[in-house]
mmCIF file of C-alpha atoms and ligand atoms in Angstrom:
data_model
loop_
_atom_site.group_PDB
_atom_site.id
_atom_site.type_symbol
_atom_site.label_atom_id
_atom_site.label_comp_id
_atom_site.label_asym_id
_atom_site.label_seq_id
_atom_site.Cartn_x
_atom_site.Cartn_y
_atom_site.Cartn_z
ATOM 1 C CA MET A 21 -29.957 69.147 -38.606
ATOM 2 C CA THR A 22 -28.533 66.428 -40.832
ATOM 3 C CA PRO A 23 -29.491 62.952 -39.685
ATOM 4 C CA THR A 24 -26.640 61.232 -37.877
ATOM 5 C CA ALA A 25 -26.220 57.585 -36.942
ATOM 6 C CA PRO A 26 -25.911 56.879 -33.207
ATOM 7 C CA PRO A 27 -22.484 58.051 -31.987
ATOM 8 C CA VAL A 28 -19.897 55.689 -30.527
ATOM 9 C CA LEU A 29 -19.085 56.939 -27.003
ATOM 10 C CA ASP A 30 -16.192 55.940 -24.777
ATOM 11 C CA PHE A 31 -17.838 54.869 -21.524
ATOM 12 C CA SER A 32 -14.579 54.495 -19.552
ATOM 13 C CA PRO A 33 -14.795 57.933 -17.843
ATOM 14 C CA PHE A 34 -17.718 56.473 -15.871
ATOM 15 C CA TYR A 35 -15.163 54.276 -14.087
ATOM 16 C CA GLY A 36 -12.426 56.895 -13.838
ATOM 17 C CA SER A 37 -11.668 59.797 -11.506
ATOM 18 C CA ASP A 38 -11.677 62.582 -14.104
ATOM 19 C CA SER A 39 -14.878 64.389 -13.164
ATOM 20 C CA GLU A 40 -14.781 66.634 -16.223
ATOM 21 C CA ALA A 41 -14.569 63.681 -18.597
ATOM 22 C CA LYS A 42 -17.404 62.016 -16.726
ATOM 23 C CA ALA A 43 -19.590 65.132 -16.910
ATOM 24 C CA HIS A 44 -18.905 65.292 -20.649
ATOM 25 C CA LEU A 45 -19.980 61.663 -21.074
ATOM 26 C CA VAL A 46 -23.183 62.347 -19.135
ATOM 27 C CA ASP A 47 -23.878 65.362 -21.354
ATOM 28 C CA GLN A 48 -23.377 63.345 -24.530
ATOM 29 C CA ILE A 49 -25.686 60.615 -23.288
ATOM 30 C CA ARG A 50 -28.338 63.175 -22.299
ATOM 31 C CA GLN A 51 -28.224 64.585 -25.854
ATOM 32 C CA CYS A 52 -28.634 61.099 -27.329
ATOM 33 C CA CYS A 53 -31.590 60.364 -25.025
ATOM 34 C CA LEU A 54 -33.321 63.559 -26.098
ATOM 35 C CA TYR A 55 -32.569 62.968 -29.794
ATOM 36 C CA ASN A 56 -33.475 59.335 -30.434
ATOM 37 C CA GLY A 57 -32.410 57.338 -27.379
ATOM 38 C CA PHE A 58 -29.647 55.454 -29.267
ATOM 39 C CA PHE A 59 -25.883 55.414 -28.766
ATOM 40 C CA GLN A 60 -23.031 52.914 -28.827
ATOM 41 C CA VAL A 61 -20.528 52.415 -26.022
ATOM 42 C CA THR A 62 -16.971 51.162 -25.975
ATOM 43 C CA GLY A 63 -14.684 51.298 -22.923
ATOM 44 C CA HIS A 64 -17.069 49.209 -20.809
ATOM 45 C CA ARG A 65 -16.092 46.261 -18.606
ATOM 46 C CA VAL A 66 -17.493 43.297 -20.518
ATOM 47 C CA SER A 67 -14.406 41.557 -21.860
ATOM 48 C CA ARG A 68 -13.982 40.937 -25.578
ATOM 49 C CA ASP A 69 -13.087 37.368 -24.776
ATOM 50 C CA LEU A 70 -16.458 36.807 -23.097
ATOM 51 C CA GLN A 71 -18.273 38.492 -26.004
ATOM 52 C CA LEU A 72 -16.566 36.179 -28.484
ATOM 53 C CA ARG A 73 -17.317 33.118 -26.380
ATOM 54 C CA VAL A 74 -21.004 34.040 -26.135
ATOM 55 C CA MET A 75 -21.273 34.681 -29.889
ATOM 56 C CA ASN A 76 -19.766 31.260 -30.391
ATOM 57 C CA CYS A 77 -22.484 29.788 -28.130
ATOM 58 C CA ALA A 78 -25.168 31.455 -30.242
ATOM 59 C CA LYS A 79 -23.726 30.026 -33.456
ATOM 60 C CA ARG A 80 -23.325 26.567 -31.960
ATOM 61 C CA PHE A 81 -26.958 26.589 -30.917
ATOM 62 C CA PHE A 82 -28.404 27.726 -34.249
ATOM 63 C CA ASP A 83 -26.270 25.169 -36.084
ATOM 64 C CA LEU A 84 -28.250 22.386 -34.397
ATOM 65 C CA PRO A 85 -30.850 20.520 -36.445
ATOM 66 C CA LEU A 86 -34.314 22.056 -36.139
ATOM 67 C CA GLU A 87 -35.598 18.971 -34.322
ATOM 68 C CA GLU A 88 -33.055 19.518 -31.556
ATOM 69 C CA LYS A 89 -33.878 23.201 -31.204
ATOM 70 C CA LYS A 90 -37.598 22.420 -31.041
ATOM 71 C CA ARG A 91 -37.024 20.195 -28.017
ATOM 72 C CA ILE A 92 -36.678 23.376 -25.978
ATOM 73 C CA ASP A 93 -39.465 25.308 -27.717
ATOM 74 C CA LYS A 94 -40.341 28.401 -25.756
ATOM 75 C CA ASP A 95 -44.028 27.573 -26.065
ATOM 76 C CA ARG A 96 -43.406 24.775 -23.563
ATOM 77 C CA THR A 97 -43.104 27.494 -20.913
ATOM 78 C CA SER A 98 -45.449 30.318 -19.999
ATOM 79 C CA PHE A 99 -42.516 32.584 -19.144
ATOM 80 C CA HIS A 100 -40.686 33.088 -22.446
ATOM 81 C CA ARG A 101 -37.613 30.891 -22.060
ATOM 82 C CA GLY A 102 -36.236 28.697 -24.783
ATOM 83 C CA TYR A 103 -36.228 28.465 -28.553
ATOM 84 C CA GLU A 104 -38.335 30.638 -30.791
ATOM 85 C CA LEU A 105 -38.908 29.374 -34.317
ATOM 86 C CA LEU A 106 -38.399 31.474 -37.402
ATOM 87 C CA GLU A 107 -41.417 33.656 -38.208
ATOM 88 C CA SER A 108 -42.989 33.602 -34.732
ATOM 89 C CA GLN A 109 -43.279 37.324 -34.274
ATOM 90 C CA ILE A 110 -44.519 40.268 -36.330
ATOM 91 C CA LEU A 111 -43.185 43.505 -34.978
ATOM 92 C CA GLU A 112 -44.272 45.658 -37.898
ATOM 93 C CA PRO A 113 -47.974 45.389 -38.750
ATOM 94 C CA GLY A 114 -48.494 44.714 -42.456
ATOM 95 C CA THR A 115 -45.204 42.866 -43.017
ATOM 96 C CA ARG A 116 -44.509 39.138 -43.117
ATOM 97 C CA PRO A 117 -43.477 37.376 -39.897
ATOM 98 C CA ASP A 118 -39.925 38.238 -38.873
ATOM 99 C CA LYS A 119 -37.164 36.169 -40.474
ATOM 100 C CA LYS A 120 -35.279 35.432 -37.301
ATOM 101 C CA GLU A 121 -34.979 32.572 -34.860
ATOM 102 C CA GLY A 122 -34.010 33.033 -31.245
ATOM 103 C CA LEU A 123 -33.090 31.554 -27.910
ATOM 104 C CA TYR A 124 -34.401 33.360 -24.828
ATOM 105 C CA ILE A 125 -32.309 33.152 -21.676
ATOM 106 C CA GLY A 126 -32.729 34.906 -18.346
ATOM 107 C CA GLU A 127 -31.764 34.645 -14.696
ATOM 108 C CA GLU A 128 -31.988 31.045 -13.533
ATOM 109 C CA ILE A 129 -35.169 31.103 -11.411
ATOM 110 C CA PRO A 130 -35.829 27.746 -9.695
ATOM 111 C CA GLU A 131 -39.389 26.539 -9.170
ATOM 112 C CA ASP A 132 -39.365 27.344 -5.447
ATOM 113 C CA HIS A 133 -38.360 30.976 -6.064
ATOM 114 C CA PRO A 134 -41.110 33.493 -5.145
ATOM 115 C CA TYR A 135 -40.995 34.926 -8.704
ATOM 116 C CA PHE A 136 -41.823 31.504 -10.149
ATOM 117 C CA VAL A 137 -44.388 30.699 -7.459
ATOM 118 C CA HIS A 138 -46.176 34.019 -8.079
ATOM 119 C CA LYS A 139 -45.760 33.800 -11.865
ATOM 120 C CA LYS A 140 -43.849 37.041 -12.073
ATOM 121 C CA LEU A 141 -42.836 38.467 -15.428
ATOM 122 C CA ASN A 142 -40.790 36.024 -17.584
ATOM 123 C CA SER A 143 -39.485 34.173 -14.521
ATOM 124 C CA GLY A 144 -38.585 30.498 -14.376
ATOM 125 C CA PRO A 145 -35.854 27.968 -15.115
ATOM 126 C CA ASN A 146 -34.027 28.284 -18.426
ATOM 127 C CA GLN A 147 -34.379 25.569 -21.029
ATOM 128 C CA TRP A 148 -30.905 24.498 -22.118
ATOM 129 C CA PRO A 149 -29.983 22.618 -25.276
ATOM 130 C CA GLU A 150 -28.420 19.241 -24.575
ATOM 131 C CA ALA A 151 -27.130 18.550 -28.059
ATOM 132 C CA VAL A 152 -24.782 21.551 -28.448
ATOM 133 C CA PRO A 153 -21.090 20.730 -28.309
ATOM 134 C CA ASP A 154 -19.994 21.148 -24.671
ATOM 135 C CA PRO A 155 -23.424 21.889 -23.142
ATOM 136 C CA GLU A 156 -21.876 22.569 -19.742
ATOM 137 C CA GLU A 157 -19.663 25.350 -21.131
ATOM 138 C CA PHE A 158 -22.699 26.650 -23.058
ATOM 139 C CA ARG A 159 -24.671 27.197 -19.846
ATOM 140 C CA ARG A 160 -21.748 28.586 -17.919
ATOM 141 C CA THR A 161 -20.766 31.094 -20.606
ATOM 142 C CA SER A 162 -24.373 32.135 -21.197
ATOM 143 C CA MET A 163 -24.933 32.904 -17.519
ATOM 144 C CA GLU A 164 -21.530 34.545 -17.106
ATOM 145 C CA TYR A 165 -22.412 36.817 -20.006
ATOM 146 C CA TYR A 166 -25.909 37.501 -18.678
ATOM 147 C CA HIS A 167 -24.466 38.681 -15.362
ATOM 148 C CA ALA A 168 -21.670 40.728 -16.943
ATOM 149 C CA VAL A 169 -24.186 42.660 -19.038
ATOM 150 C CA PHE A 170 -26.422 43.049 -15.989
ATOM 151 C CA ASP A 171 -23.550 44.906 -14.307
ATOM 152 C CA LEU A 172 -23.113 47.112 -17.343
ATOM 153 C CA ALA A 173 -26.866 47.787 -17.477
ATOM 154 C CA LYS A 174 -26.718 49.013 -13.865
ATOM 155 C CA ASP A 175 -23.872 51.362 -14.789
ATOM 156 C CA ILE A 176 -25.830 52.651 -17.789
ATOM 157 C CA LEU A 177 -28.839 53.292 -15.536
ATOM 158 C CA ALA A 178 -26.602 55.102 -13.054
ATOM 159 C CA THR A 179 -25.468 57.321 -15.942
ATOM 160 C CA LEU A 180 -29.063 57.894 -17.011
ATOM 161 C CA ALA A 181 -29.793 58.991 -13.430
ATOM 162 C CA LEU A 182 -26.901 61.471 -13.701
ATOM 163 C CA THR A 183 -28.399 62.874 -16.924
ATOM 164 C CA LEU A 184 -31.441 63.762 -14.798
ATOM 165 C CA ASN A 185 -29.304 65.384 -12.090
ATOM 166 C CA VAL A 186 -30.294 62.814 -9.492
ATOM 167 C CA GLU A 187 -28.131 60.430 -7.466
ATOM 168 C CA PRO A 188 -26.560 57.565 -9.455
ATOM 169 C CA THR A 189 -28.368 55.199 -7.049
ATOM 170 C CA PHE A 190 -31.777 56.559 -8.115
ATOM 171 C CA PHE A 191 -32.700 53.438 -10.102
ATOM 172 C CA ASP A 192 -31.531 50.942 -7.449
ATOM 173 C CA PRO A 193 -35.109 50.047 -6.424
ATOM 174 C CA MET A 194 -35.718 49.185 -10.076
ATOM 175 C CA THR A 195 -32.511 47.171 -10.557
ATOM 176 C CA ASN A 196 -32.792 45.208 -7.297
ATOM 177 C CA GLY A 197 -34.586 41.985 -8.152
ATOM 178 C CA ALA A 198 -34.767 43.078 -11.779
ATOM 179 C CA VAL A 199 -35.956 40.826 -14.568
ATOM 180 C CA ALA A 200 -33.999 40.914 -17.805
ATOM 181 C CA THR A 201 -33.928 38.682 -20.855
ATOM 182 C CA MET A 202 -31.274 38.119 -23.422
ATOM 183 C CA ARG A 203 -31.914 36.632 -26.798
ATOM 184 C CA TYR A 204 -29.503 34.866 -29.057
ATOM 185 C CA LEU A 205 -30.749 35.862 -32.506
ATOM 186 C CA HIS A 206 -30.008 34.425 -35.911
ATOM 187 C CA TYR A 207 -31.077 36.212 -39.071
ATOM 188 C CA PRO A 208 -30.715 33.959 -42.117
ATOM 189 C CA ALA A 209 -29.486 35.751 -45.227
ATOM 190 C CA GLN A 210 -32.431 37.222 -47.118
ATOM 191 C CA PRO A 211 -32.452 36.924 -50.894
ATOM 192 C CA LYS A 212 -31.204 40.181 -52.427
ATOM 193 C CA ASP A 213 -34.392 40.574 -54.438
ATOM 194 C CA ASP A 214 -36.678 40.153 -51.419
ATOM 195 C CA ASP A 215 -39.574 42.571 -51.360
ATOM 196 C CA ASP A 216 -38.389 45.527 -49.255
ATOM 197 C CA LYS A 217 -41.923 46.411 -48.347
ATOM 198 C CA LEU A 218 -42.689 43.044 -46.827
ATOM 199 C CA THR A 219 -39.687 41.077 -45.670
ATOM 200 C CA ARG A 220 -37.988 41.873 -42.395
ATOM 201 C CA GLY A 221 -35.353 40.257 -40.213
ATOM 202 C CA ILE A 222 -37.123 42.135 -37.489
ATOM 203 C CA GLY A 223 -39.876 44.572 -38.393
ATOM 204 C CA ALA A 224 -39.800 48.244 -37.427
ATOM 205 C CA HIS A 225 -40.503 48.460 -33.697
ATOM 206 C CA THR A 226 -39.550 50.104 -30.465
ATOM 207 C CA ASP A 227 -38.264 48.023 -27.548
ATOM 208 C CA PHE A 228 -40.733 47.427 -24.747
ATOM 209 C CA GLY A 229 -38.676 47.648 -21.601
ATOM 210 C CA THR A 230 -36.377 50.096 -19.883
ATOM 211 C CA VAL A 231 -33.110 49.834 -21.798
ATOM 212 C CA THR A 232 -31.541 47.403 -24.300
ATOM 213 C CA LEU A 233 -27.844 46.553 -24.705
ATOM 214 C CA LEU A 234 -27.158 44.898 -28.024
ATOM 215 C CA LEU A 235 -24.077 43.006 -29.145
ATOM 216 C CA GLN A 236 -23.825 42.678 -32.934
ATOM 217 C CA ASP A 237 -21.459 40.466 -34.895
ATOM 218 C CA GLU A 238 -19.712 41.965 -37.928
ATOM 219 C CA VAL A 239 -22.669 41.668 -40.302
ATOM 220 C CA ASP A 240 -24.715 44.851 -40.655
ATOM 221 C CA GLY A 241 -28.469 45.163 -41.094
ATOM 222 C CA LEU A 242 -29.645 47.140 -38.050
ATOM 223 C CA GLN A 243 -31.184 50.500 -38.899
ATOM 224 C CA VAL A 244 -32.637 53.328 -36.852
ATOM 225 C CA LEU A 245 -35.347 55.594 -38.188
ATOM 226 C CA ASP A 246 -34.488 59.272 -38.267
ATOM 227 C CA VAL A 247 -37.945 60.501 -37.388
ATOM 228 C CA PRO A 248 -37.666 64.102 -38.690
ATOM 229 C CA THR A 249 -36.551 63.021 -42.208
ATOM 230 C CA GLY A 250 -37.975 59.498 -42.460
ATOM 231 C CA GLN A 251 -34.495 58.229 -43.423
ATOM 232 C CA TRP A 252 -33.199 54.860 -42.190
ATOM 233 C CA LEU A 253 -29.716 55.128 -40.679
ATOM 234 C CA ASP A 254 -27.357 52.156 -40.435
ATOM 235 C CA VAL A 255 -26.078 51.281 -36.988
ATOM 236 C CA LYS A 256 -22.652 50.051 -38.069
ATOM 237 C CA PRO A 257 -21.197 47.101 -36.186
ATOM 238 C CA VAL A 258 -18.231 48.257 -34.081
ATOM 239 C CA PRO A 259 -16.230 45.328 -32.666
ATOM 240 C CA GLY A 260 -16.780 45.049 -28.925
ATOM 241 C CA ALA A 261 -19.267 47.928 -28.691
ATOM 242 C CA TYR A 262 -22.796 47.813 -27.289
ATOM 243 C CA VAL A 263 -25.649 49.509 -29.027
ATOM 244 C CA VAL A 264 -27.654 51.026 -26.178
ATOM 245 C CA ASN A 265 -31.217 52.161 -26.669
ATOM 246 C CA LEU A 266 -34.034 53.260 -24.421
ATOM 247 C CA GLY A 267 -37.282 51.314 -24.462
ATOM 248 C CA ASP A 268 -40.920 52.384 -24.194
ATOM 249 C CA LEU A 269 -40.947 52.114 -20.433
ATOM 250 C CA PHE A 270 -38.130 54.621 -20.062
ATOM 251 C CA MET A 271 -39.760 56.988 -22.537
ATOM 252 C CA ARG A 272 -42.983 56.825 -20.570
ATOM 253 C CA MET A 273 -41.174 57.578 -17.291
ATOM 254 C CA ALA A 274 -39.417 60.456 -19.050
ATOM 255 C CA ASN A 275 -42.789 61.958 -20.052
ATOM 256 C CA ASP A 276 -41.781 61.313 -23.697
ATOM 257 C CA LYS A 277 -38.774 63.689 -23.440
ATOM 258 C CA TYR A 278 -36.261 60.852 -23.779
ATOM 259 C CA LYS A 279 -36.993 58.705 -26.827
ATOM 260 C CA SER A 280 -37.625 55.066 -27.493
ATOM 261 C CA ASN A 281 -36.894 55.045 -31.192
ATOM 262 C CA ILE A 282 -38.086 52.869 -34.055
ATOM 263 C CA HIS A 283 -35.507 50.437 -35.466
ATOM 264 C CA ARG A 284 -35.469 47.303 -37.630
ATOM 265 C CA VAL A 285 -33.201 44.688 -39.211
ATOM 266 C CA ILE A 286 -33.124 43.798 -42.896
ATOM 267 C CA ASN A 287 -30.345 41.320 -43.618
ATOM 268 C CA LYS A 288 -29.377 41.859 -47.230
ATOM 269 C CA SER A 289 -25.692 41.197 -46.582
ATOM 270 C CA GLY A 290 -25.911 37.778 -48.200
ATOM 271 C CA ARG A 291 -24.516 36.361 -44.940
ATOM 272 C CA GLU A 292 -25.944 34.895 -41.780
ATOM 273 C CA ARG A 293 -26.290 37.545 -39.089
ATOM 274 C CA TYR A 294 -26.101 36.932 -35.344
ATOM 275 C CA SER A 295 -26.861 39.392 -32.574
ATOM 276 C CA ILE A 296 -27.509 39.281 -28.848
ATOM 277 C CA PRO A 297 -29.883 41.906 -27.479
ATOM 278 C CA TRP A 298 -30.123 42.073 -23.693
ATOM 279 C CA PHE A 299 -33.368 43.617 -22.521
ATOM 280 C CA PHE A 300 -33.586 45.163 -19.085
ATOM 281 C CA SER A 301 -37.176 45.252 -17.830
ATOM 282 C CA GLY A 302 -36.704 45.948 -14.106
ATOM 283 C CA ASN A 303 -38.130 44.693 -10.837
ATOM 284 C CA PRO A 304 -41.614 43.482 -11.849
ATOM 285 C CA ASP A 305 -43.269 45.296 -8.919
ATOM 286 C CA TYR A 306 -41.407 48.570 -9.370
ATOM 287 C CA VAL A 307 -43.900 51.368 -9.916
ATOM 288 C CA CYS A 308 -42.802 53.545 -12.818
ATOM 289 C CA GLN A 309 -43.596 57.182 -12.217
ATOM 290 C CA CYS A 310 -42.687 60.338 -14.067
ATOM 291 C CA LEU A 311 -38.958 60.985 -13.499
ATOM 292 C CA PRO A 312 -37.637 64.027 -11.652
ATOM 293 C CA ASN A 313 -36.222 67.058 -13.499
ATOM 294 C CA ILE A 314 -37.624 66.080 -16.868
ATOM 295 C CA ARG A 315 -40.713 68.294 -17.245
ATOM 296 C CA GLU A 316 -40.865 71.966 -18.100
ATOM 297 C CA ASP A 317 -42.358 74.256 -15.486
ATOM 298 C CA GLY A 318 -46.082 73.655 -15.206
ATOM 299 C CA GLU A 319 -46.034 70.585 -17.471
ATOM 300 C CA ALA A 320 -48.124 67.717 -16.097
ATOM 301 C CA PRO A 321 -47.112 64.036 -16.111
ATOM 302 C CA LYS A 322 -48.722 62.447 -19.180
ATOM 303 C CA TYR A 323 -49.137 58.943 -17.804
ATOM 304 C CA PRO A 324 -50.419 57.363 -14.609
ATOM 305 C CA PRO A 325 -48.028 55.108 -12.665
ATOM 306 C CA ILE A 326 -47.683 51.551 -13.955
ATOM 307 C CA THR A 327 -45.650 48.560 -12.767
ATOM 308 C CA VAL A 328 -42.834 47.127 -14.872
ATOM 309 C CA GLU A 329 -44.756 43.876 -15.093
ATOM 310 C CA GLU A 330 -47.984 45.443 -16.396
ATOM 311 C CA MET A 331 -46.179 47.451 -19.027
ATOM 312 C CA VAL A 332 -43.949 44.684 -20.415
ATOM 313 C CA THR A 333 -46.609 41.954 -20.375
ATOM 314 C CA ALA A 334 -48.988 44.067 -22.437
ATOM 315 C CA SER A 335 -46.363 44.686 -25.136
ATOM 316 C CA TYR A 336 -45.358 41.018 -25.368
ATOM 317 C CA ASN A 337 -48.933 39.896 -25.804
ATOM 318 C CA GLU A 338 -49.514 42.418 -28.537
ATOM 319 C CA SER A 339 -46.602 41.414 -30.795
ATOM 320 C CA TYR A 340 -47.013 37.648 -30.422
ATOM 321 C CA GLY A 341 -50.781 37.938 -30.800
ATOM 322 C CA ARG A 342 -50.185 39.652 -34.127
ATOM 323 C CA ALA A 343 -48.124 36.720 -35.506
ATOM 324 C CA ASP A 344 -50.682 34.210 -34.232
ATOM 325 C CA ARG A 345 -53.522 36.129 -35.908
ATOM 326 C CA TYR A 346 -51.531 36.350 -39.159
ATOM 327 C CA LYS A 347 -51.124 32.579 -39.195
ATOM 328 C CA GLU A 348 -54.802 32.032 -38.325
ATOM 329 C CA ASP A 349 -55.730 34.333 -41.231
ATOM 330 C CA LEU A 350 -53.525 32.361 -43.620
ATOM 331 C CA LYS A 351 -55.130 29.123 -42.462
ATOM 332 C CA MET A 352 -58.605 30.625 -42.858
ATOM 333 C CA LYS A 353 -57.782 31.825 -46.358
ATOM 334 C CA ALA A 354 -56.346 28.432 -47.259
ATOM 335 C CA SER A 355 -59.421 26.598 -45.992
ATOM 336 C CA HIS A 356 -61.781 29.033 -47.750
ATOM 337 C CA THR A 357 -59.965 28.432 -51.007
ATOM 338 C CA GLU A 358 -60.297 24.713 -50.444
ATOM 339 C CA VAL A 359 -64.043 25.016 -49.810
ATOM 340 C CA GLU A 360 -64.432 27.206 -52.903
ATOM 341 C CA MET A 361 -62.502 24.737 -55.012
ATOM 342 C CA MET A 362 -64.602 21.902 -53.723
ATOM 343 C CA SER A 363 -67.861 23.691 -54.414
ATOM 344 C CA THR A 364 -66.722 24.691 -57.919
ATOM 345 C CA ALA A 365 -65.780 21.090 -58.510
ATOM 346 C CA ALA A 366 -69.181 20.020 -57.271
ATOM 347 C CA VAL A 367 -70.950 22.405 -59.652
ATOM 348 C CA GLY A 368 -68.813 21.197 -62.533
ATOM 349 C CA ALA A 369 -69.551 17.600 -61.734
HETATM 350 C C1 OGA B 413 -34.584 43.492 -30.967
HETATM 351 C C2 OGA B 413 -33.736 44.191 -31.957
HETATM 352 C C3 OGA B 413 -31.773 44.170 -33.326
HETATM 353 C C4 OGA B 413 -30.715 43.236 -33.785
HETATM 354 O O1 OGA B 413 -34.378 42.269 -30.772
HETATM 355 O O2 OGA B 413 -35.451 44.147 -30.374
HETATM 356 O O3 OGA B 413 -34.028 45.310 -32.276
HETATM 357 O O4 OGA B 413 -29.728 43.718 -34.340
HETATM 358 N N1 OGA B 413 -32.678 43.541 -32.445
HETATM 359 O O5 OGA B 413 -30.869 42.024 -33.589
HETATM 360 NI NI1 NI B 414 -35.366 46.128 -30.841
#
């Protein structure tokens, strides 16, 4: 089979009354899930106007001086909300830290909410920038967008349930009280002669959670690995479309039949790139078990049950730990060199 980039599917039959068209959509999505877990959707209900307003928010934020962005550093929270500096994460072992900066936003969880009190996965109040033009509109648009994509994520999960021949409400216990995070991302233009082996906007990785819905601007750079051939396929920006991909948690529930595929960003366009991935984790206490109708006869579930919270926390710690260790190593090397230089100097003296 020749490698093909993720197809662009019209999602509108999901909302219509044509049952044949809907069954066809479900079939196409099932094929994508089995192949590499990636597809794009148009014909959804998130308005283009809202998408453009939210992209504008992202740009307004990243245009702020670094000092302003650092005022809401995500390291001031223990629940991953706020600004993430360039080069904070290494998603691909052996490469340099990712050349992207981000702003993490999620459901507004006040400090008396049980999720905050019990330190549930990524739950707490957002940190909002005060220096962006029209900060009030910034918050309002960000949350309006967050909720609009939440609705779409529920519809995507209902469709995934249909691909398994179960009721569209199958994932309701996972979506009720679900935790999700969106990230405004900015990838500065990389020099054209950057070392392809080492420099990444975002290193090759799979997403941790259940499903991701990504809005891209018009600048390309996102690529999906075609596993059988080792070829990298461009996921072309399509105005208004969402790139949908399954994460590791879904693959695990699907006994590895549905895929969570490797992807990366290298921004060699010569332009700034902005994107907004929206990661659906799920209700932190939801126990993920092997899904129905996914195994062959006699095939055993490969994995024991795990909660959403356990699974996602472990993956976060791994990728951020890697960047922290990389920086520690650099510091160690730098201080060794200093000591060596000093001792050589001492001998010479
Ligand atoms: C991610 C990701 C792709 C992009 O944040 O996990 O794969 O285009 N982003 O920003
Ligand atoms: Ni990703």
